[in-house]
Each structure stands twice: as C-alpha cells, then as structure tokens.
Amino acid sequence: MAGNSSVKWDIFCSVVDNYGDIGVTWRLAKQLAAEHGVAVRLWLDDLGAFARLCPQADRHAAQQLRQGVEVRQWLLPWQPVQPADVVIEAFACELPDAYVAAMAARPQKVLWLNLEYLSAEDWVEGCHGLPSLQSNGLQKFFFFPGFTTGSGGLLRERDLLEQRRAFQADPLARAQFLMGLGVAPIAGARLVSLFAYENRALASWLEVLAAEPQVTQLLVPEGRILADLQAWLGCATLVAGDQQQRGRLHVQVLPFVEQEQYDRLLWSCDFNAVRGEDSFVRAQWAGRPLLWHIYEQEENAHWYKLEAFLALYTKGLSPAASAALEGLWRAWNAGAAMGASWDALLQVWPELAEHAERWCLQRASQADLAEALVEFYQNWL
Ligand code: TRH
C-alpha cells in the first residue's frame, strides 16, 4: 500500500534497558516508511542505544533522517509539535502531557495505540484491539503483537523470507557474509549463534559442546553473556574478533552489527540462541531450531510467557521432540544443567529443523504487524 505519505505516524519509544524497545520500534518505523509509504517520526529518549543499531546515527542530533524515518530526540522539556494522524506509544511509555493535549485539540481525530510486548498467552487475543477509555475524548486502543490470527501479528518485512531463502540457498553469499564478520567457517562444523543475558547454565552447555564428537563453531556477538563466557574459558576480557578453542568447541566473539546483518547471522547458523523479543522473532524467521532466553520479569511472569510459547510451538512435534525442546529451554531459563537436554535434542534434530521451517511458514501466512497496524487505522477511519 504505497503513496500514503500524507498520513503521518508518530512512534514514541522510551528505552528501558537493552535493545528490545528500540529494536522493535526502529524496525517498525523503517517498515512503515518503506512498505506503506507513510511519513514516520520516531521519538527516542536514548540516541546512544539507537546508534548501536544504526551506526550512522548522530547521537546528538535533535532531528535526523535515517532509512526513510525522521528520527527525533525526545527532549525534556517537551518542545511542542503538531501531532500525527496515528500515534503509537510503544510498551506503555508515557506520552508528554502537552503532546496528549495537542492530540485532543487537533481538529482531525487522532488514532492512539499502545503497542504492547509480545506474548503467546491465551488472553492476548481477547485484549488485542480493545479500547482504553480516555477522559479527554481521545480514542486509544491496545495493540498486541502475537503468534495467532486473533493478535496483531509479528514484525516481518514483505520480502524477508524470499531474501532469507535466497541467502540460505547460496553458499557463496553465506561464506562472503561470514568472511565480512571475520569468521572462517570450519568444514563440517555446526554453526551456532549465542545472544543471551547472563546465564548460569552456559558452562554446562559449553562443556557438552566441547566434549561431543561433532565440532561446534560458536559465534557470540558482544554483549551481556560475555562475562560468563570469559569465566568458563578462564580468560581475561573478550572483545570482538577474539577466538578460543576448548575440545571440539571453537568460540569466536563478533561485533554487534546492524539489524539486517544480524538477520544474516541467524540465517547462516544451524542453531540460534536468542533473547528478549525482537531477536527471538528474527530467529523464527530464520527457519532454524532455536533456544530462547526470555527477559526475566517480576513475580516470574516470564515463565507463563515461556510456557505459553512452548505450548504453541511444540504443537505437531513428536512427544520426544517436544520433551527435548522443552527440557532445553527450561534448563536454559532456570540456569540449570544443560547436558542431558542438549543430548536429547540432538536425537531429534532433523525433526526440529523441519519443524522450524514449517513454523516459520505458518506464522508468515498471517498479516505482519505493520500491515495489521495500517489496516487497523483504515478500519478505524
Ligand atoms: O535487547 P533485548 O534483551 O531487549 C528487550 C528489552 O530488554 C526489553 O526491555 C524487554 O522487555 C524485552 O527484551 C523483552 O532483546 P531483543 O528484544 O532481542 O532486542 C535486541 C535487538 O538487537 C534486536 O532488534 C536485534 C538487535 N541486534 C542487532 O541489531 N545486532 C546484533 O549484533 C545483535 C546481537 C542484536
């Protein structure tokens, strides 16, 4: 749906921690501008986090155009602007009072959406699209991303899967990409990527990888897991480019790359350990078996999310494959020993690999999140 540049969207993102808030909103903003032709302003309160995902970014500019998106610094005190036609507050971040007042005062009505965190829990379908009543007459709705047709869907660019398939069918493209990251693939090795929070379970997983007959090449983008990796390797500070070998396990630290490059890393690997929200979804689009380190929440709320996803994802798997996957994911998230569950997973690897591709195709048959947002706006008009 091109040619909507007269329709203006404002996306507000307050960076709580890590790269999920910024990762999701930046990806959404790029896609809305590129595929739906709308004018997008992305309001960010932390340009430093943005610059990690978009290295060309100017960390101090109040306003900059990046990949078709007008990136604006969310300054305090707020500088008044004309509100857009559609306003997204990501993850319930609080909009400036003056901006809300300007939305209410605008002669043309404004659609206000609270874009929520991703969850596979049952209640999501029931809450997706519900109004959130406002005393000032503004129309606000909850918008829930999700894995099922009754939800708002998942972020997926229009040609993503075509690009992924072409890349995976082209060994030269893969080799060149890896070479660009300084990675020389070892013939016959299993390639694994590792993006995770601090995790006590890491040592037991690395032990089993180092001891098994199959060679594993583990690629670790710089980030929070490095301290545990260093402790296990028994070495001082690790930085991008460093390589170490223990038994059959070859470890290499990678630089943190742009989102498009990170996708290619996931597509290149046989198995991806991911975390949070956005990398978790991208690993599903890679069509390869994965391991999710979920973002820990108060009162163990994350365990309900984890179990809800597992219940959905394992549908159609044999009991052995379900049990192996569940065992591994639970151990990883509990910081428990991984050896036995990794061994069990290896027994059902072909089934899990096939399932990962099938799961990806099933999710891709649903409208993607950007498409769903645009459609919601059109239906609301
Ligand atoms: O960084 P995350 O852990 O983010 C979040 C936040 O913690 C958030 O507060 C929390 O609520 C949420 O998790 C559940 O993980 P996530 O969501 O995967 O975001 C990481 C982003 O970084 C994603 O867009 C992918 C990107 N990325 C790169 O662009 N390059 C890289 O090299 C890597 C490793 C990641």
Coordinates of C-alpha atoms and ligand atoms in Angstrom, one line a residue:
M1 CA 0.0 0.0 0.0
A2 CA 2.3 2.8 -1.2
G3 CA 1.5 6.5 -1.6
N4 CA 0.3 7.4 1.9
S5 CA 3.0 9.9 2.7
S6 CA 0.2 12.4 3.6
V7 CA -0.6 10.1 6.5
K8 CA 1.6 10.9 9.4
W9 CA 2.7 8.5 12.2
D10 CA 4.5 9.3 15.4
I11 CA 6.1 6.4 17.3
F12 CA 7.3 7.1 20.8
C13 CA 9.9 4.9 22.4
S14 CA 11.4 5.1 25.8
V15 CA 14.4 2.9 26.2
V16 CA 14.0 0.9 29.4
D17 CA 17.1 -1.3 29.0
N18 CA 18.9 -3.4 26.4
Y19 CA 17.8 -3.2 22.7
G20 CA 14.3 -4.6 22.6
D21 CA 12.3 -1.3 22.8
I22 CA 14.5 0.4 20.3
G23 CA 14.9 -2.7 18.2
V24 CA 11.2 -3.2 17.7
T25 CA 10.3 0.5 17.2
W26 CA 13.1 1.1 14.8
R27 CA 12.2 -2.0 12.8
L28 CA 8.6 -1.0 12.7
A29 CA 9.3 2.6 11.7
K30 CA 11.6 1.5 8.8
Q31 CA 8.9 -0.9 7.6
L32 CA 6.0 1.6 7.8
A33 CA 8.0 4.1 5.8
A34 CA 9.4 1.7 3.2
E35 CA 6.4 -0.5 2.6
H36 CA 3.4 1.6 3.4
G37 CA 4.7 5.0 2.3
V38 CA 3.7 6.8 5.4
A39 CA 5.6 9.6 7.0
V40 CA 7.1 8.3 10.2
R41 CA 8.6 10.3 13.1
L42 CA 10.4 8.0 15.7
W43 CA 10.8 9.8 19.1
L44 CA 13.6 8.3 21.1
D45 CA 14.8 9.2 24.6
D46 CA 18.1 7.4 24.1
L47 CA 20.1 8.0 20.9
G48 CA 23.0 6.1 22.3
A49 CA 21.0 2.8 22.2
F50 CA 19.8 3.8 18.7
A51 CA 23.4 4.3 17.5
R52 CA 24.2 0.7 18.4
L53 CA 21.5 -0.5 15.9
C54 CA 22.1 2.3 13.4
P55 CA 25.9 3.2 13.4
Q56 CA 25.4 6.1 11.0
A57 CA 23.2 7.8 13.6
D58 CA 24.2 11.1 15.1
R59 CA 23.9 10.7 18.9
H60 CA 23.2 14.4 19.5
A61 CA 21.0 15.5 16.6
A62 CA 17.6 16.7 17.6
Q63 CA 16.4 15.5 14.2
Q64 CA 17.8 13.2 11.6
L65 CA 16.6 11.3 8.6
R66 CA 17.6 7.6 8.7
Q67 CA 16.4 5.0 6.2
G68 CA 13.3 7.0 5.4
V69 CA 12.4 7.6 9.1
E70 CA 12.6 11.0 10.7
V71 CA 14.3 10.2 14.0
R72 CA 13.6 12.8 16.7
Q73 CA 15.2 13.2 20.1
W74 CA 12.5 13.0 22.8
L75 CA 13.7 16.0 24.7
L76 CA 12.7 17.2 28.2
P77 CA 11.1 19.7 28.5
W78 CA 9.0 18.7 25.5
Q79 CA 9.1 21.0 22.5
P80 CA 5.5 21.4 21.1
V81 CA 4.9 19.8 17.6
Q82 CA 1.8 19.1 15.6
P83 CA 0.6 15.6 16.5
A84 CA 0.4 12.9 13.8
D85 CA -2.7 11.1 12.4
V86 CA -1.6 7.9 14.2
V87 CA 0.3 7.9 17.4
I88 CA 2.0 4.8 18.8
E89 CA 3.2 4.7 22.4
A90 CA 5.5 1.7 22.5
F91 CA 5.3 -0.6 25.5
A92 CA 3.1 1.8 27.5
C93 CA 5.7 4.6 27.6
E94 CA 4.1 7.8 28.8
L95 CA 3.5 10.4 26.2
P96 CA 4.3 14.1 27.1
D97 CA 1.2 15.7 28.6
A98 CA 1.5 18.7 26.2
Y99 CA 1.5 16.3 23.2
V100 CA -1.6 14.5 24.5
A101 CA -3.3 17.9 25.0
A102 CA -2.4 18.8 21.4
M103 CA -3.8 15.4 20.2
A104 CA -7.1 16.2 21.9
A105 CA -7.1 19.8 20.5
R106 CA -6.4 18.7 16.9
P107 CA -9.5 19.3 14.6
Q108 CA -9.0 15.9 12.8
K109 CA -9.2 12.9 15.1
V110 CA -6.1 11.0 16.1
L111 CA -5.7 7.2 16.5
W112 CA -3.7 6.5 19.6
L113 CA -2.3 3.0 20.0
N114 CA -0.5 1.4 22.9
L115 CA 1.8 -1.2 21.2
E116 CA 2.3 -3.9 23.8
Y117 CA 5.0 -6.5 24.4
L118 CA 4.9 -9.8 22.6
S119 CA 3.3 -12.8 24.3
A120 CA 1.8 -16.1 23.2
E121 CA -0.5 -16.2 26.2
D122 CA -4.2 -17.0 25.6
W123 CA -5.5 -13.7 26.9
V124 CA -3.7 -11.7 24.2
E125 CA -6.4 -12.4 21.5
G126 CA -9.1 -11.2 23.9
C127 CA -7.3 -8.0 24.7
H128 CA -6.0 -7.1 21.2
G129 CA -7.8 -4.1 19.8
L130 CA -9.7 -3.3 23.0
P131 CA -10.3 0.4 23.6
S132 CA -8.6 2.1 26.5
L133 CA -11.1 4.7 27.7
Q134 CA -9.8 8.3 27.9
S135 CA -11.4 11.2 29.8
N136 CA -10.3 13.7 27.2
G137 CA -12.3 12.2 24.4
L138 CA -9.3 10.7 22.6
Q139 CA -9.6 7.2 21.1
K140 CA -6.9 4.9 22.3
F141 CA -6.6 1.2 21.8
F142 CA -4.4 -1.7 22.9
F143 CA -2.5 -3.3 20.1
F144 CA -0.9 -6.7 20.9
P145 CA 1.6 -8.4 18.7
G146 CA 1.3 -12.2 18.7
F147 CA 1.6 -15.5 17.1
T148 CA -2.0 -16.3 16.2
T149 CA -4.5 -14.8 13.8
G150 CA -6.5 -13.0 16.5
S151 CA -3.5 -10.9 17.5
G152 CA -1.6 -8.1 15.8
G153 CA 0.9 -10.4 14.3
L154 CA 4.7 -10.3 14.2
L155 CA 7.1 -7.8 12.6
R156 CA 8.1 -9.2 9.2
E157 CA 9.3 -7.2 6.2
R158 CA 7.5 -8.0 3.0
D159 CA 10.4 -9.8 1.2
L160 CA 12.1 -11.1 4.3
L161 CA 11.5 -14.8 3.7
E162 CA 12.4 -14.6 0.0
Q163 CA 15.7 -12.9 0.9
R164 CA 16.3 -15.5 3.6
R165 CA 15.7 -18.4 1.3
A166 CA 17.9 -17.0 -1.5
F167 CA 20.6 -16.4 1.1
Q168 CA 20.4 -19.9 2.5
A169 CA 20.4 -21.5 -1.0
D170 CA 23.6 -19.6 -1.9
P171 CA 26.7 -21.0 -0.1
L172 CA 28.9 -18.3 -1.6
A173 CA 26.7 -15.5 -0.2
R174 CA 26.9 -17.1 3.3
A175 CA 30.7 -17.6 3.0
Q176 CA 31.1 -13.9 2.0
F177 CA 28.9 -12.7 4.7
L178 CA 30.7 -14.7 7.4
M179 CA 34.1 -13.6 6.0
G180 CA 32.9 -10.0 6.3
L181 CA 32.5 -10.7 10.0
G182 CA 35.9 -12.2 10.2
V183 CA 34.5 -15.8 10.5
A184 CA 36.2 -18.6 8.6
P185 CA 33.7 -21.5 8.7
I186 CA 35.2 -24.8 9.7
A187 CA 34.2 -27.5 7.2
G188 CA 31.6 -29.8 8.7
A189 CA 31.2 -27.8 11.9
R190 CA 27.8 -27.0 13.4
L191 CA 27.4 -23.2 13.4
V192 CA 25.7 -21.7 16.4
S193 CA 25.0 -18.1 17.4
L194 CA 24.7 -17.0 21.0
F195 CA 22.8 -13.9 22.2
A196 CA 21.7 -14.1 25.8
Y197 CA 21.6 -12.4 29.2
E198 CA 23.9 -13.5 32.0
N199 CA 23.2 -17.3 32.4
R200 CA 24.5 -19.8 34.9
A201 CA 23.5 -22.6 32.5
L202 CA 26.1 -21.6 30.0
A203 CA 29.0 -23.5 31.4
S204 CA 27.2 -26.8 31.3
W205 CA 26.2 -26.3 27.7
L206 CA 29.7 -25.4 26.7
E207 CA 31.0 -28.5 28.5
V208 CA 28.9 -30.7 26.4
L209 CA 29.7 -28.9 23.2
A210 CA 33.4 -29.2 23.9
A211 CA 33.1 -32.9 24.6
E212 CA 30.9 -34.3 21.9
P213 CA 32.3 -35.7 18.6
Q214 CA 30.7 -33.1 16.4
V215 CA 32.7 -29.8 16.0
T216 CA 30.8 -26.7 17.0
Q217 CA 31.6 -23.2 16.0
L218 CA 30.0 -20.8 18.4
L219 CA 29.6 -17.1 17.3
V220 CA 28.9 -14.7 20.2
P221 CA 28.0 -11.1 19.5
E222 CA 29.4 -8.7 22.1
G223 CA 27.0 -8.4 25.0
R224 CA 25.9 -9.4 28.4
I225 CA 26.8 -13.1 28.1
L226 CA 30.5 -12.4 27.6
A227 CA 31.3 -12.4 31.4
D228 CA 30.0 -16.0 31.7
L229 CA 31.9 -17.0 28.6
Q230 CA 35.1 -15.5 29.9
A231 CA 34.6 -17.3 33.2
W232 CA 34.2 -20.6 31.5
L233 CA 37.1 -20.1 29.1
G234 CA 39.2 -18.8 32.1
C235 CA 40.4 -15.8 30.1
A236 CA 40.5 -12.0 30.6
T237 CA 38.3 -9.6 28.8
L238 CA 36.9 -10.9 25.5
V239 CA 36.5 -8.5 22.6
A240 CA 35.1 -8.8 19.1
G241 CA 37.5 -10.8 16.9
D242 CA 38.8 -13.0 19.8
Q243 CA 38.8 -16.7 19.2
Q244 CA 39.3 -19.6 21.6
Q245 CA 39.1 -23.4 21.4
R246 CA 38.2 -25.9 24.0
G247 CA 38.0 -29.6 22.8
R248 CA 35.6 -29.6 19.8
L249 CA 34.2 -26.2 20.6
H250 CA 35.5 -23.2 18.7
V251 CA 34.4 -19.8 20.1
Q252 CA 34.5 -16.5 18.4
V253 CA 33.4 -13.1 19.6
L254 CA 31.6 -11.0 17.0
P255 CA 31.0 -7.3 16.8
F256 CA 27.4 -6.1 17.4
V257 CA 26.1 -5.5 13.9
E258 CA 23.1 -3.7 12.2
Q259 CA 19.8 -5.5 12.3
E260 CA 20.0 -6.6 8.7
Q261 CA 23.4 -8.1 9.3
Y262 CA 22.2 -9.8 12.5
D263 CA 19.4 -11.4 10.4
R264 CA 22.1 -12.8 8.1
L265 CA 24.0 -14.2 11.0
L266 CA 20.8 -16.0 12.2
W267 CA 20.2 -17.3 8.6
S268 CA 23.8 -18.6 8.4
C269 CA 23.7 -20.6 11.6
D270 CA 22.3 -24.1 12.2
F271 CA 21.1 -23.2 15.7
N272 CA 20.5 -19.8 17.3
A273 CA 20.3 -18.9 20.9
V274 CA 18.4 -15.6 21.2
R275 CA 16.7 -13.5 23.9
G276 CA 14.2 -10.8 24.6
E277 CA 11.6 -10.1 22.0
D278 CA 12.9 -9.0 18.6
S279 CA 15.9 -11.4 18.2
F280 CA 13.5 -14.1 19.3
V281 CA 11.1 -13.3 16.4
R282 CA 14.0 -13.0 13.9
A283 CA 15.3 -16.4 14.8
Q284 CA 11.9 -17.8 14.0
W285 CA 12.1 -16.2 10.6
A286 CA 15.5 -17.8 10.1
G287 CA 13.7 -21.2 9.9
R288 CA 16.3 -22.9 12.1
P289 CA 16.0 -24.5 15.6
L290 CA 16.4 -22.0 18.4
L291 CA 16.8 -21.5 22.1
W292 CA 15.1 -18.6 23.8
H293 CA 16.4 -16.8 26.8
I294 CA 13.3 -14.9 27.9
Y295 CA 13.6 -11.4 29.6
E296 CA 13.1 -12.0 33.3
Q297 CA 10.1 -10.3 34.9
E298 CA 8.8 -9.7 38.4
E299 CA 6.8 -12.5 40.1
N300 CA 8.1 -15.0 37.5
A301 CA 5.6 -13.6 34.9
H302 CA 8.1 -14.6 32.2
W303 CA 7.6 -18.3 33.0
Y304 CA 4.0 -18.1 32.0
K305 CA 5.1 -16.5 28.7
L306 CA 7.7 -19.1 28.1
E307 CA 5.3 -22.0 28.7
A308 CA 2.6 -20.4 26.6
F309 CA 5.0 -20.1 23.7
L310 CA 6.3 -23.7 24.2
A311 CA 2.7 -25.0 24.2
L312 CA 2.1 -23.3 20.9
Y313 CA 5.4 -24.0 19.2
T314 CA 5.5 -27.7 20.1
K315 CA 2.1 -28.5 18.5
G316 CA 2.7 -31.1 15.8
L317 CA 6.0 -32.2 17.2
S318 CA 6.5 -35.8 18.4
P319 CA 6.5 -36.3 22.2
A320 CA 10.2 -36.9 22.1
A321 CA 11.0 -33.7 20.2
S322 CA 8.6 -31.7 22.4
A323 CA 10.2 -33.0 25.5
A324 CA 13.7 -32.4 24.3
L325 CA 12.9 -28.8 23.3
E326 CA 11.0 -28.0 26.5
G327 CA 13.8 -29.6 28.6
L328 CA 16.5 -27.5 26.9
W329 CA 14.5 -24.2 27.1
R330 CA 13.5 -24.7 30.7
A331 CA 17.1 -25.6 31.8
W332 CA 18.5 -22.5 30.0
N333 CA 16.0 -20.2 31.6
A334 CA 16.3 -21.8 35.0
G335 CA 20.1 -21.7 34.9
A336 CA 20.2 -25.5 35.3
A337 CA 22.4 -28.1 33.8
M338 CA 22.0 -28.4 30.0
G339 CA 24.0 -31.6 29.2
A340 CA 21.1 -34.2 29.2
S341 CA 18.6 -31.9 27.4
W342 CA 21.2 -31.0 24.8
D343 CA 21.9 -34.7 24.2
A344 CA 18.1 -35.3 23.9
L345 CA 17.8 -32.5 21.4
L346 CA 20.5 -33.9 19.2
Q347 CA 18.4 -37.1 18.9
V348 CA 15.5 -35.2 17.3
W349 CA 17.5 -32.6 15.4
P350 CA 16.1 -33.4 11.9
E351 CA 12.6 -33.2 13.2
L352 CA 13.2 -29.9 14.9
A353 CA 14.9 -28.5 11.8
E354 CA 11.9 -29.4 9.7
H355 CA 9.5 -28.0 12.3
A356 CA 11.3 -24.7 12.5
E357 CA 10.8 -24.1 8.7
R358 CA 7.1 -25.2 9.0
W359 CA 6.5 -22.9 12.0
C360 CA 8.0 -20.0 10.1
L361 CA 5.8 -20.6 7.1
Q362 CA 2.7 -20.9 9.2
R363 CA 3.4 -17.6 11.0
A364 CA 4.2 -15.9 7.7
S365 CA 0.7 -16.8 6.4
Q366 CA -0.7 -14.2 8.9
A367 CA -0.6 -10.5 8.3
D368 CA 2.6 -8.9 9.7
L369 CA 2.5 -6.3 12.5
A370 CA 3.0 -3.2 10.2
E371 CA 0.3 -4.4 7.8
A372 CA -2.1 -5.1 10.7
L373 CA -1.5 -1.6 12.2
V374 CA -2.2 0.1 8.8
E375 CA -5.3 -2.0 8.4
F376 CA -6.5 -1.1 11.9
Y377 CA -6.1 2.6 11.1
Q378 CA -8.0 2.2 7.8
N379 CA -10.8 0.4 9.5
W380 CA -11.0 3.0 12.3
L381 CA -11.2 5.9 9.9
Ligands
TRH1 O1 17.9 -6.5 24.0 P1 16.8 -7.4 24.4 O2 17.1 -8.2 25.6 O3 15.6 -6.5 24.6 C1 14.4 -6.5 25.3 C2 14.5 -5.4 26.4 O4 15.2 -5.9 27.5 C3 13.1 -5.1 26.9 O5 13.2 -4.2 27.9 C4 12.4 -6.3 27.2 O6 11.1 -6.1 27.7 C5 12.4 -7.2 26.0 O7 13.7 -7.6 25.7 C6 11.5 -8.4 26.2 O8 16.5 -8.4 23.2 P2 15.8 -8.2 21.8 O9 14.3 -7.8 22.0 O10 16.1 -9.3 21.0 O11 16.5 -6.9 21.2 C7 17.8 -7.0 20.6 C8 17.9 -6.1 19.4 O12 19.2 -6.0 19.0 C9 17.1 -6.8 18.2 O13 16.5 -5.8 17.4 C10 18.2 -7.4 17.4 C11 19.3 -6.4 17.6 N1 20.7 -6.9 17.4 C12 21.4 -6.3 16.4 O14 20.9 -5.4 15.7 N2 22.7 -6.7 16.2 C13 23.3 -7.6 16.9 O15 24.5 -7.9 16.7 C14 22.5 -8.3 17.9 C15 23.2 -9.4 18.7 C16 21.2 -7.9 18.1

